[in-house]
XYZ file of C-alpha atoms in Angstrom:
775
model
C 51.747 -6.339 -33.959
C 52.555 -10.055 -33.707
C 49.129 -10.595 -32.071
C 47.231 -8.839 -34.866
C 48.691 -11.308 -37.441
C 47.512 -14.405 -35.551
C 44.022 -13.012 -35.628
C 43.644 -13.028 -39.309
C 42.576 -16.194 -40.921
C 43.875 -15.012 -44.584
C 45.285 -11.858 -46.317
C 45.176 -10.810 -49.967
C 47.066 -8.442 -52.255
C 46.266 -6.833 -55.711
C 48.700 -7.399 -58.319
C 48.437 -6.891 -62.138
C 47.309 -10.596 -62.728
C 44.684 -10.356 -60.055
C 44.136 -10.647 -56.520
C 46.582 -13.126 -54.684
C 44.780 -14.996 -51.378
C 47.347 -16.296 -48.722
C 45.371 -18.470 -46.500
C 46.685 -18.875 -42.861
C 46.325 -22.596 -42.012
C 46.547 -22.147 -38.524
C 44.109 -19.491 -38.191
C 41.869 -21.256 -40.083
C 42.314 -24.392 -37.983
C 41.617 -22.560 -34.768
C 38.563 -21.145 -36.292
C 37.339 -24.783 -37.429
C 37.676 -26.047 -33.921
C 35.776 -23.000 -32.176
C 32.948 -23.869 -34.570
C 33.234 -27.489 -33.338
C 33.541 -26.475 -29.994
C 30.262 -24.150 -30.358
C 28.370 -27.156 -32.020
C 29.227 -29.388 -28.950
C 28.198 -26.580 -26.855
C 24.863 -26.327 -28.583
C 24.136 -29.931 -28.609
C 24.943 -30.380 -24.664
C 22.144 -27.952 -24.530
C 19.953 -29.477 -26.365
C 20.715 -32.826 -24.213
C 20.483 -31.166 -21.097
C 17.211 -29.319 -22.321
C 15.487 -32.782 -22.717
C 17.032 -34.373 -19.550
C 16.017 -31.456 -17.399
C 12.466 -31.106 -18.992
C 11.566 -34.723 -18.277
C 12.849 -34.873 -14.692
C 12.447 -37.081 -12.725
C 11.959 -39.246 -15.692
C 14.648 -40.323 -18.100
C 14.822 -41.812 -21.822
C 15.710 -45.183 -19.575
C 12.484 -45.190 -17.772
C 10.528 -44.010 -21.096
C 12.128 -47.294 -22.388
C 10.783 -49.332 -19.745
C 7.423 -48.148 -20.259
C 7.441 -48.896 -23.771
C 8.835 -52.253 -23.131
C 6.383 -53.258 -20.388
C 3.419 -52.407 -22.626
C 5.014 -54.265 -25.368
C 5.516 -57.253 -23.358
C 1.853 -56.948 -21.846
C 0.680 -57.148 -25.716
C 2.457 -60.614 -26.363
C 1.246 -61.851 -23.261
C -2.246 -61.260 -24.429
C -2.681 -58.861 -21.547
C -4.128 -55.250 -22.375
C -2.728 -53.062 -19.655
C -4.187 -49.798 -21.600
C -7.845 -51.200 -21.513
C -8.518 -50.573 -25.480
C -6.869 -47.160 -25.312
C -3.997 -48.627 -27.687
C -6.824 -50.012 -30.417
C -8.491 -46.558 -30.309
C -4.986 -45.047 -31.082
C -4.646 -47.479 -33.764
C -8.073 -46.664 -35.115
C -7.311 -42.994 -35.055
C -3.975 -42.922 -36.811
C -3.888 -40.979 -39.728
C -4.124 -42.752 -43.373
C -4.006 -39.762 -45.864
C -0.359 -40.245 -46.279
C -0.673 -44.065 -46.888
C -0.614 -47.089 -44.392
C 2.290 -47.812 -41.650
C 3.092 -50.935 -42.796
C 1.565 -54.143 -41.687
C -1.004 -54.364 -38.830
C 1.897 -55.441 -36.494
C 3.706 -51.898 -37.113
C 0.703 -49.821 -36.741
C 0.067 -51.914 -33.385
C 3.550 -51.177 -32.140
C 3.483 -47.663 -33.353
C 0.146 -47.056 -31.209
C 1.471 -48.944 -28.099
C 4.758 -46.571 -28.560
C 2.090 -43.686 -28.445
C 0.188 -45.007 -25.805
C 3.433 -45.364 -23.510
C 4.848 -42.084 -24.278
C 1.533 -40.331 -22.927
C 1.723 -42.722 -19.638
C 5.290 -41.735 -19.041
C 4.486 -37.954 -20.056
C 1.598 -38.061 -17.533
C 3.522 -39.698 -14.720
C 6.211 -37.159 -15.018
C 3.632 -34.397 -14.760
C 2.173 -35.971 -11.827
C 5.429 -36.517 -10.031
C 6.350 -32.621 -10.832
C 2.971 -31.564 -9.391
C 3.502 -33.771 -6.239
C 6.713 -32.648 -5.708
C 5.832 -28.932 -6.212
C 2.847 -29.467 -3.556
C 5.563 -31.430 -1.185
C 8.246 -28.416 -1.516
C 5.196 -25.888 -0.599
C 5.415 -27.449 2.861
C 7.182 -25.487 5.443
C 6.129 -26.645 8.549
C 9.471 -28.474 8.855
C 11.166 -25.415 9.572
C 9.102 -24.298 12.788
C 9.630 -27.796 14.386
C 12.608 -28.512 16.662
C 15.056 -31.340 15.561
C 14.016 -33.298 18.267
C 10.517 -32.763 17.945
C 9.543 -33.846 14.323
C 6.028 -34.649 13.765
C 4.850 -37.570 12.196
C 3.448 -35.434 9.488
C 6.898 -33.839 8.696
C 8.581 -37.292 8.715
C 6.223 -38.654 6.204
C 6.491 -35.544 4.061
C 10.379 -36.010 4.044
C 10.138 -39.697 3.076
C 8.120 -38.845 -0.090
C 10.623 -35.969 -0.989
C 13.079 -38.284 -0.958
C 11.435 -40.694 -2.880
C 10.540 -38.193 -5.557
C 13.831 -36.612 -5.896
C 16.019 -39.670 -5.831
C 17.444 -39.528 -9.093
C 20.704 -37.437 -9.504
C 19.446 -34.086 -10.560
C 21.317 -31.667 -12.754
C 21.538 -28.345 -11.789
C 18.207 -26.826 -13.223
C 16.149 -30.390 -12.529
C 14.040 -28.712 -10.106
C 13.425 -25.480 -11.271
C 9.739 -26.101 -12.832
C 9.085 -28.468 -9.513
C 9.637 -25.215 -7.211
C 6.815 -23.394 -5.767
C 6.017 -19.957 -6.375
C 6.593 -17.189 -3.831
C 3.270 -16.339 -2.108
C 1.792 -13.072 -1.558
C 0.930 -12.432 1.991
C -2.289 -11.087 2.843
C -2.063 -7.171 3.762
C -3.744 -7.876 7.374
C -0.613 -10.143 8.085
C 1.923 -8.005 6.690
C 0.684 -4.704 8.565
C 0.462 -6.778 11.681
C 3.905 -7.677 11.539
C 5.583 -4.430 10.524
C 3.754 -2.803 13.380
C 5.046 -5.179 15.820
C 8.881 -4.649 13.929
C 8.550 -0.839 14.858
C 6.959 -1.108 18.078
C 10.638 -0.886 20.117
C 11.399 1.821 18.017
C 8.724 4.593 18.503
C 7.315 6.091 21.417
C 3.566 5.673 22.242
C 2.771 8.820 20.279
C 4.623 8.129 17.345
C 3.585 4.458 17.266
C -0.445 5.460 17.447
C 0.607 7.585 14.473
C 2.079 5.016 12.350
C -0.952 2.507 13.498
C -3.312 4.781 12.487
C -1.469 5.473 9.080
C -1.388 1.469 8.705
C -5.191 1.071 9.477
C -6.039 3.831 6.779
C -3.668 2.171 4.225
C -5.125 -1.345 4.815
C -8.744 -0.504 4.621
C -8.735 2.114 1.833
C -5.926 1.732 -0.665
C -4.445 -2.031 0.017
C -7.236 -4.085 -1.336
C -6.704 -2.517 -4.720
C -3.003 -2.689 -4.961
C -3.169 -6.199 -3.674
C -5.238 -7.462 -6.273
C -2.725 -6.199 -9.050
C 0.151 -8.105 -6.945
C -1.905 -11.267 -6.876
C -2.614 -10.919 -10.421
C 1.118 -10.574 -11.239
C 1.720 -13.800 -9.180
C -0.383 -15.741 -11.053
C 1.201 -14.625 -14.320
C 5.001 -14.240 -13.351
C 7.337 -16.562 -12.064
C 8.220 -14.576 -9.097
C 6.353 -11.564 -8.137
C 9.203 -9.704 -6.427
C 12.452 -10.349 -8.237
C 12.042 -8.628 -11.283
C 11.245 -5.453 -9.748
C 13.570 -5.783 -7.002
C 16.324 -6.345 -9.810
C 15.059 -3.253 -11.761
C 14.044 -0.461 -8.972
C 16.763 -1.303 -6.280
C 19.605 -2.141 -8.280
C 19.271 -1.175 -12.210
C 17.598 2.258 -11.432
C 20.286 3.556 -9.022
C 22.071 6.558 -10.313
C 24.497 6.701 -7.662
C 27.830 4.884 -8.171
C 27.908 1.237 -7.578
C 31.353 0.800 -6.009
C 30.970 0.926 -2.267
C 26.906 1.222 -2.562
C 26.462 -1.796 -4.092
C 29.292 -4.104 -5.126
C 30.345 -6.144 -2.211
C 33.606 -8.332 -2.040
C 34.719 -11.765 -0.846
C 38.124 -12.841 0.867
C 40.728 -15.491 -0.310
C 41.944 -18.204 2.222
C 43.613 -15.848 4.906
C 45.246 -18.634 7.605
C 47.084 -20.593 4.514
C 49.143 -19.539 1.483
C 49.599 -21.669 -1.528
C 52.303 -19.673 -3.385
C 53.613 -16.384 -3.451
C 53.885 -16.282 -7.359
C 51.095 -13.804 -8.922
C 50.715 -15.177 -12.073
C 50.818 -18.745 -10.603
C 48.465 -18.193 -8.480
C 46.133 -16.686 -11.217
C 46.815 -19.589 -13.524
C 45.414 -21.998 -11.334
C 42.181 -19.760 -10.481
C 41.440 -18.801 -13.600
C 41.650 -22.317 -15.006
C 39.289 -23.475 -11.806
C 36.884 -20.731 -12.880
C 36.530 -21.694 -16.441
C 35.978 -25.331 -15.330
C 33.476 -24.245 -12.804
C 31.593 -22.490 -16.121
C 32.073 -25.594 -18.074
C 30.227 -27.520 -15.395
C 27.375 -24.735 -15.437
C 26.738 -24.991 -18.903
C 26.515 -28.683 -18.883
C 24.455 -28.414 -15.602
C 26.733 -30.732 -13.797
C 26.813 -28.752 -10.613
C 24.701 -30.292 -8.027
C 21.641 -28.101 -6.635
C 22.059 -26.690 -3.227
C 19.855 -28.829 -1.177
C 18.439 -27.624 2.394
C 18.738 -30.737 4.783
C 20.025 -32.514 1.827
C 16.436 -32.969 0.096
C 14.847 -29.437 0.111
C 16.364 -27.834 -3.398
C 17.256 -24.016 -3.716
C 16.519 -22.332 -6.783
C 19.742 -21.752 -9.186
C 18.196 -19.171 -11.602
C 20.928 -16.679 -10.254
C 23.729 -18.698 -11.553
C 22.934 -18.628 -15.129
C 24.264 -14.817 -15.367
C 27.336 -15.510 -13.163
C 29.948 -15.446 -16.367
C 29.899 -13.512 -19.475
C 27.792 -10.647 -17.882
C 28.264 -6.716 -17.699
C 25.952 -4.061 -16.698
C 25.584 -1.515 -19.390
C 24.727 1.900 -17.889
C 21.616 3.779 -19.050
C 20.586 7.589 -18.565
C 17.606 6.263 -16.540
C 18.435 2.455 -16.147
C 21.076 0.179 -16.599
C 21.098 -2.755 -18.698
C 22.357 -6.349 -17.878
C 24.171 -7.856 -20.889
C 24.388 -11.687 -20.684
C 26.507 -13.670 -23.351
C 25.857 -17.364 -24.005
C 29.550 -17.972 -24.230
C 32.837 -16.005 -24.110
C 36.593 -17.104 -24.717
C 38.536 -14.583 -23.270
C 39.094 -12.429 -20.205
C 39.989 -8.914 -19.797
C 42.871 -7.989 -17.528
C 44.088 -4.630 -16.080
C 47.789 -4.017 -14.645
C 49.530 -0.915 -14.178
C 46.673 1.230 -16.496
C 46.955 -1.112 -19.345
C 44.143 -3.486 -20.758
C 45.180 -6.802 -21.968
C 42.811 -9.418 -23.834
C 43.825 -13.175 -22.544
C 42.434 -16.042 -24.584
C 41.599 -18.907 -22.396
C 41.210 -21.527 -25.343
C 43.673 -22.664 -28.017
C 41.074 -23.757 -30.516
C 38.523 -25.988 -28.487
C 41.280 -26.979 -25.676
C 41.031 -24.961 -22.419
C 44.662 -23.434 -21.736
C 46.379 -25.347 -18.927
C 47.176 -23.651 -15.850
C 50.535 -23.197 -16.782
C 49.997 -22.013 -19.871
C 47.668 -19.154 -18.218
C 50.459 -18.421 -15.670
C 52.633 -17.998 -18.515
C 50.163 -15.123 -20.324
C 49.511 -13.363 -16.948
C 53.418 -13.346 -16.498
C 53.664 -11.727 -20.067
C 51.765 -8.996 -18.809
C 53.499 -8.352 -15.275
C 56.965 -8.184 -17.825
C 55.494 -5.866 -19.855
C 56.998 -2.413 -19.622
C 54.684 -0.298 -22.089
C 53.229 2.645 -20.802
C 49.001 3.368 -21.038
C 47.617 5.152 -23.845
C 46.844 8.717 -22.966
C 43.761 8.425 -20.637
C 43.800 4.616 -20.536
C 45.175 4.265 -17.212
C 42.090 5.925 -15.048
C 39.744 4.622 -17.683
C 37.867 2.313 -15.244
C 37.121 4.977 -12.745
C 33.806 5.752 -15.372
C 32.242 2.446 -13.899
C 33.021 3.780 -10.179
C 30.999 7.224 -10.646
C 27.653 8.258 -11.327
C 25.794 6.017 -13.832
C 24.263 9.062 -16.056
C 28.024 10.246 -16.566
C 29.106 7.160 -17.362
C 26.292 6.276 -19.717
C 26.984 9.945 -21.377
C 30.586 9.330 -21.838
C 29.703 5.805 -23.184
C 27.473 6.893 -25.781
C 29.607 9.964 -26.577
C 33.017 8.539 -27.027
C 32.786 4.666 -26.853
C 30.183 3.972 -29.494
C 32.351 3.485 -32.773
C 36.255 2.930 -33.783
C 38.786 1.227 -31.802
C 36.976 2.540 -28.460
C 34.020 0.500 -29.196
C 36.238 -2.635 -30.039
C 37.836 -2.512 -26.817
C 34.945 -1.608 -24.349
C 33.193 -4.618 -26.366
C 36.054 -6.996 -25.338
C 35.748 -5.661 -21.938
C 32.231 -6.295 -21.862
C 31.945 -9.538 -23.766
C 34.742 -11.053 -21.372
C 34.079 -13.677 -19.217
C 35.207 -11.999 -16.385
C 37.242 -8.825 -15.440
C 41.071 -9.693 -13.814
C 42.790 -7.100 -12.170
C 46.652 -7.644 -11.466
C 47.441 -5.185 -8.526
C 50.832 -3.887 -7.852
C 50.127 -3.877 -4.141
C 50.774 -6.879 -1.286
C 47.887 -7.542 1.027
C 47.387 -10.615 3.666
C 46.000 -11.173 7.134
C 48.701 -11.021 9.718
C 46.975 -11.931 13.200
C 49.758 -10.087 14.790
C 48.970 -6.911 12.797
C 44.841 -6.658 13.046
C 44.935 -3.592 10.652
C 45.918 -6.006 7.766
C 43.052 -7.341 7.529
C 40.796 -3.925 7.322
C 43.626 -2.768 4.355
C 43.014 -5.797 2.577
C 39.521 -5.516 2.682
C 39.504 -1.643 1.528
C 41.523 -2.855 -1.194
C 38.892 -5.332 -2.665
C 35.831 -3.021 -1.924
C 37.201 -0.007 -3.885
C 40.927 -0.243 -4.755
C 42.273 2.810 -6.076
C 38.898 3.525 -7.508
C 40.245 2.669 -11.160
C 41.737 -1.085 -11.353
C 38.538 -2.504 -10.829
C 35.624 -2.532 -13.765
C 33.030 -2.321 -11.454
C 30.292 -3.209 -13.802
C 31.274 -6.980 -14.809
C 29.551 -9.862 -12.920
C 32.843 -9.951 -10.750
C 36.341 -8.759 -10.799
C 38.902 -11.286 -9.644
C 41.368 -9.296 -7.750
C 45.022 -10.392 -7.688
C 47.520 -9.161 -5.198
C 51.262 -8.873 -5.936
C 52.055 -11.517 -3.241
C 49.391 -14.022 -4.503
C 46.667 -13.392 -2.389
C 43.031 -12.818 -4.254
C 40.086 -11.584 -3.566
C 36.584 -10.814 -5.575
C 34.432 -7.649 -6.131
C 31.072 -8.511 -7.231
C 28.537 -6.528 -9.148
C 25.128 -7.077 -7.139
C 22.256 -6.827 -9.048
C 22.663 -10.038 -11.038
C 23.038 -12.456 -7.582
C 23.543 -12.482 -4.604
C 26.217 -13.425 -2.002
C 25.451 -17.129 -1.706
C 25.826 -17.608 -5.691
C 29.213 -15.881 -5.995
C 30.056 -17.827 -2.628
C 29.525 -20.902 -4.262
C 31.646 -20.384 -7.213
C 34.436 -19.164 -4.689
C 34.387 -22.071 -2.755
C 34.626 -24.313 -5.842
C 37.707 -22.173 -7.111
C 39.655 -22.092 -3.947
C 39.334 -25.676 -3.045
C 40.169 -26.889 -6.733
C 43.258 -24.427 -6.556
C 44.407 -26.202 -3.032
C 43.596 -29.423 -3.145
C 43.397 -30.519 -7.004
C 45.458 -28.551 -8.993
C 48.505 -27.306 -6.652
C 51.877 -25.871 -7.274
C 55.446 -27.165 -7.844
C 58.257 -26.709 -5.171
C 58.830 -23.407 -6.636
C 55.494 -21.924 -6.563
C 54.725 -22.301 -10.153
C 51.437 -23.902 -11.781
C 52.224 -27.789 -12.636
C 53.356 -28.470 -15.892
C 55.101 -27.103 -18.959
C 53.973 -23.732 -20.614
C 53.264 -23.884 -24.532
C 55.703 -21.317 -25.608
C 54.001 -21.027 -28.881
C 51.128 -19.359 -27.538
C 50.558 -15.813 -29.089
C 51.052 -13.121 -26.353
C 48.211 -11.204 -24.752
C 46.458 -8.431 -26.992
C 46.713 -4.857 -25.685
C 43.557 -3.307 -26.127
C 43.692 0.142 -28.502
C 42.152 3.353 -27.175
C 41.712 6.781 -28.698
C 40.601 8.796 -26.034
C 40.095 12.710 -26.630
C 41.001 15.519 -23.873
C 36.796 15.664 -23.300
C 36.686 12.418 -22.357
C 39.595 12.507 -20.170
C 38.201 14.995 -18.335
C 34.997 13.090 -17.855
C 37.111 10.223 -16.472
C 38.880 12.654 -14.161
C 35.344 13.900 -12.807
C 34.162 10.341 -12.221
C 37.461 9.443 -10.512
C 37.188 12.217 -8.345
C 33.395 11.306 -7.343
C 34.640 7.706 -6.834
C 37.789 8.729 -4.655
C 35.699 11.107 -2.617
C 33.379 8.004 -1.853
C 36.075 5.664 -1.357
C 37.845 8.198 1.050
C 34.687 8.302 3.106
C 34.672 4.637 3.741
C 36.159 3.311 7.129
C 36.074 -0.735 7.140
C 36.993 -2.411 10.190
C 37.505 -6.091 9.758
C 38.624 -8.480 12.462
C 38.549 -12.271 13.558
C 36.817 -13.226 16.770
C 38.953 -15.890 18.336
C 37.153 -16.534 21.812
C 34.657 -18.973 20.366
C 32.665 -20.231 17.241
C 29.257 -22.201 16.243
C 30.379 -24.941 18.355
C 30.277 -23.375 21.739
C 27.488 -20.992 20.695
C 25.263 -24.278 20.397
C 25.639 -24.627 24.194
C 23.234 -21.934 24.677
C 20.656 -24.161 22.356
C 20.047 -21.403 20.245
C 21.012 -20.575 16.378
C 24.531 -19.069 16.186
C 23.160 -16.223 13.556
C 20.509 -15.483 16.414
C 23.287 -15.208 19.017
C 25.087 -12.770 16.656
C 21.996 -10.668 15.816
C 21.083 -10.198 19.587
C 24.833 -9.316 20.460
C 24.939 -6.548 17.702
C 21.820 -5.313 19.068
C 23.797 -5.022 22.404
C 26.774 -3.491 20.719
C 24.911 -1.001 18.844
C 22.882 0.370 21.930
C 26.151 0.664 23.523
C 27.758 2.660 20.957
C 24.791 4.997 20.194
C 22.504 4.866 23.396
C 19.454 3.659 21.182
C 17.929 0.986 18.952
C 17.503 1.456 15.316
C 15.916 -0.125 12.565
C 18.321 -3.343 11.446
C 17.876 -5.218 8.520
C 19.129 -8.849 8.022
C 19.401 -10.561 4.837
C 17.556 -13.853 4.516
C 17.117 -16.179 1.264
C 13.639 -16.935 -0.447
C 15.491 -19.770 -2.537
C 13.089 -22.362 -1.675
C 10.991 -20.643 -4.343
C 11.070 -20.175 -8.258
C 13.321 -17.091 -8.718
C 13.835 -16.085 -5.235
C 16.123 -13.811 -3.982
C 16.161 -12.354 -0.260
C 13.566 -11.039 2.216
C 14.565 -8.856 5.274
C 14.652 -9.813 8.957
C 13.797 -6.891 10.907
C 16.086 -7.974 13.755
C 15.386 -5.146 16.312
C 12.225 -6.690 18.095
C 10.820 -6.058 21.135
C 12.231 -8.848 22.896
C 15.972 -8.393 21.921
C 15.479 -4.531 23.204
C 13.586 -5.659 26.451
C 17.108 -8.164 26.617
C 19.278 -5.235 25.723
C 18.088 -2.951 28.458
C 18.078 -5.834 31.185
C 21.696 -6.213 30.435
C 22.466 -2.540 30.398
C 20.817 -2.164 33.954
C 23.038 -4.558 35.515
C 20.498 -5.621 38.154
C 18.945 -8.688 36.724
C 19.920 -12.054 37.911
C 21.911 -14.249 35.551
C 18.685 -16.493 35.293
C 16.462 -13.773 34.061
C 18.822 -12.755 31.676
C 19.174 -16.129 30.181
C 15.412 -16.408 29.879
C 15.048 -12.810 28.348
C 17.847 -13.912 25.832
C 16.101 -16.975 24.742
C 12.881 -15.115 24.160
C 14.689 -12.676 21.855
C 16.179 -15.758 20.074
C 13.032 -17.622 19.724
C 11.718 -14.589 18.073
C 14.406 -14.057 16.024
C 14.387 -17.458 14.710
C 10.790 -17.477 13.887
C 10.689 -14.113 11.822
C 13.801 -15.712 10.081
C 11.775 -18.781 8.960
C 8.723 -16.534 8.360
C 10.768 -14.557 5.918
C 12.302 -17.624 4.356
C 8.882 -18.996 3.637
C 7.819 -16.072 1.990
C 5.853 -14.603 4.758
C 8.425 -11.630 5.479
C 7.474 -7.722 5.741
C 9.831 -5.810 3.666
C 9.411 -7.197 -0.286
C 5.585 -7.572 0.044
C 5.443 -3.613 1.256
C 8.071 -2.786 -1.541
C 5.668 -4.510 -4.465
C 3.038 -2.619 -3.248
C 4.254 0.555 -3.574
C 5.573 -0.132 -6.867
C 1.959 -1.007 -7.912
C 0.934 2.264 -6.155
C 3.226 4.493 -8.446
C 2.324 2.637 -11.536
C -1.371 3.290 -10.849
C -0.780 7.005 -9.516
C -1.820 6.093 -6.058
C -0.254 7.845 -3.209
C -0.039 6.226 0.243
C 1.743 8.199 3.116
C 2.156 4.959 4.704
C 4.286 3.319 2.210
C 6.025 6.878 1.323
C 7.223 6.661 5.190
C 7.964 3.145 5.344
C 9.898 2.898 2.190
C 11.939 5.922 3.351
C 12.854 4.726 6.854
C 16.662 4.532 6.733
C 18.486 1.134 7.438
C 20.782 2.323 10.105
C 22.286 -1.068 11.285
C 22.441 -3.230 7.580
C 23.758 -6.982 8.616
C 24.255 -10.058 6.460
C 25.838 -13.687 7.599
C 28.256 -14.888 4.382
C 27.608 -18.799 4.103
C 30.434 -21.337 3.906
C 30.493 -25.076 2.871
C 27.935 -25.121 0.306
C 30.140 -27.426 -1.248
C 31.779 -30.160 0.650
C 35.100 -30.717 -1.489
C 37.077 -31.020 1.767
C 36.659 -31.914 5.173
C 37.274 -28.727 7.537
C 37.895 -30.644 10.607
C 40.981 -32.059 8.736
C 41.728 -28.593 7.225
C 40.728 -26.134 10.136
C 43.098 -23.223 8.624
C 41.750 -23.649 5.362
C 39.151 -20.557 5.873
C 38.160 -17.657 3.843
C 37.546 -14.528 5.807
C 33.995 -13.864 4.324
C 33.508 -10.795 2.734
C 31.883 -7.269 3.345
C 30.265 -4.227 1.548
C 29.795 -0.427 2.284
C 27.387 1.325 4.254
C 23.797 1.792 3.388
C 23.095 4.280 5.156
C 25.298 7.584 5.848
C 24.735 7.813 9.633
C 24.791 4.114 10.102
C 26.910 0.495 9.796
C 27.201 -2.452 7.588
C 28.130 -5.716 9.285
C 29.334 -8.544 7.517
C 30.019 -11.822 9.306
C 30.782 -15.359 8.779
C 30.652 -18.188 11.671
C 33.937 -19.757 10.396
C 33.476 -23.353 11.471
C 33.314 -24.343 15.213
C 35.915 -22.222 16.747
C 36.145 -18.575 15.274
C 34.391 -16.092 13.588
C 35.013 -12.841 10.902
C 33.523 -9.701 11.083
C 33.408 -6.809 8.483
C 32.218 -3.110 9.919
C 31.940 -0.423 7.582
C 30.793 3.249 8.120
C 31.197 6.717 6.926
C 33.852 9.166 8.402
C 31.321 12.053 6.921
C 28.517 11.002 9.262
C 27.504 13.776 11.870
C 26.630 11.096 14.095
C 30.105 9.597 13.738
C 33.849 9.943 14.535
C 37.278 9.068 13.672
C 37.828 5.233 14.281
C 33.907 4.818 14.597
C 33.613 1.270 12.778
C 36.733 0.335 14.869
C 34.901 1.344 18.029
C 31.565 -0.586 16.914
C 33.615 -3.482 16.069
C 35.138 -3.613 19.774
C 31.833 -3.392 21.138
C 30.720 -6.300 19.100
C 33.552 -8.154 20.775
C 32.591 -7.189 24.220
C 28.974 -8.177 23.367
C 29.705 -11.396 22.338
C 32.062 -12.117 25.486
C 29.113 -10.778 27.876
C 26.591 -13.215 26.232
C 28.809 -15.687 26.482
C 29.566 -15.332 29.979
C 25.616 -15.920 31.083
C 26.010 -19.027 29.859
C 29.671 -19.543 31.029
C 30.805 -20.365 27.243
C 34.675 -20.445 26.797
C 36.712 -22.596 24.943
C 37.761 -24.362 28.050
C 34.294 -26.093 28.019
C 34.704 -27.885 25.106
């Protein structure tokens, strides 16, 4: 094959006269350029490591300190108060003198200046860490900021005013604190009170008191010890036990999806859209490697932890019989592509140069034009990543540990990311509401074998140029992939662009070797394993009902007229909708972030509170005055916002109890209280999708440049998964999932609940007379 020859640097033949070597200059040139590129990356990492290590200092500030010390010496002023002379006397002389006394004095002043400079950096960092440990600003009204918070804000701005790199603040972020057991127990009991009758509540209260008095003190000591030693006392256990040790399929159960811009269309050319998008993604990766991406900042000054971004690219989840493993590579120069049952390898670079969008478009078009059939067993191979993890681990070890199967699997697992070229077209048609749901279903699971669910993310390309992502969950949470996605969509639209015919800008380099077909040798026994995994995955996918819709009556701008947070507004509406749907309240999960702490990920906000249930019951009776309902709503909203702030500041409930449970398992201690808490089903699991983390365009100037967010599968068999995005000032998107097999549900269950959400939003808005005509 032609592409095989391109990969060979030299050939040789054995003749009677000896061995005849024939070197390929072009291949050697590429090898040389690749080596140069690798060394450049290493030097950049070393430079960034130094700059990050001395932040908020810099080599320039070090030079200023040295010059100030030397200058004061020449002015006969000893700012070191004799320390320079002490250093000079202590200089070792066993290896000879340092030259003239002036040279020794200069060397001593440099050592003294470096010490002063390093001490200053240390004090700056510790002061900044202390300042970032203050979270009182989160609990104050914007119009009632205290003097202490104002002074704190000035100090934080002063200490972080230098242009930071992506990881500059990592060592200055405080550690996630371990809450006290009594505080966590109190908040837990408060959260379950509206869900339990008196008898059940008193039983849970007695279990909690027994746990707090007898078992918890011992577990808490171990947890506090871990918090002193580890960077974060939650994140490693959360990644391992919640994600990597799960043995059920990760498709639907763990992976989530993200949608493209849905109100505009850049091009209908599938290959062209991919060319721009893949190029933008590698541009982002380059910025990530060079730490040129600005850290996400709350209020524009409080840094969020960036460690999750480290494994965004070149990462694959490797299946194991007991637990999976995340494999992350420092570099990858290709992507793996799936189309019509075939796997291809597409190089991203020519030598040390990133391929231009037009070149990438040409390569993807070559794949689309390729008519070769799949090899035996190749078409549904990716179904192994969609089925049970144990079955995949066994098949991987048995059939993919040697030969061409291992080489091809390595090509996929070592790729920067995975690309799926779909044959179906999807888009959002406002006149056909089902179109958004079909688009979401395609991104969530596809046909169960056209996504590689183990890759950090799969870039999905529909036939009409519409895009999407399917993301593996263990390596990072939704805001991280959302940051990449915002950059990519904005770069594609506003920076790269397309020609009038819908192709990428520029002329392709037709001399580039074509993409390489991966080669497989899949025996019948392996094909049987693939088919079994496919049947498991298909049953799971067919059981998922997904209803996605755009809510048009109002958005964030008009919600603010209630003088409440948009998130609290939606969460209370979800409680009202759920009660109307099922006639009862349920344990509700809302994900919040803890990224103000080092290596923080998420915490749970238990949105079903006594205050929100009181409001819902009052709404259902229909006999309360509007003013009374408004008061009840505001109380519920304030309670929700306070709980959200507590979760963000490390005073949540569930991560603490989860870690206590893990410690109890390590110690072999059984706790009926923890067993019951950790087995409670989340019948309503919710998450708000962040947006505009990167300001690459003005949303007021381009109001239709909106993604529809993304979604996930239902967490509980008899519950709902609800993802929502408050998309700007005038609209919202919702993604509602449920299982058709639930004994509590019927067909079109997600649709029914979605309509209840719509009506709940309108009914609450009516309390405050919110409508678009008010704006």
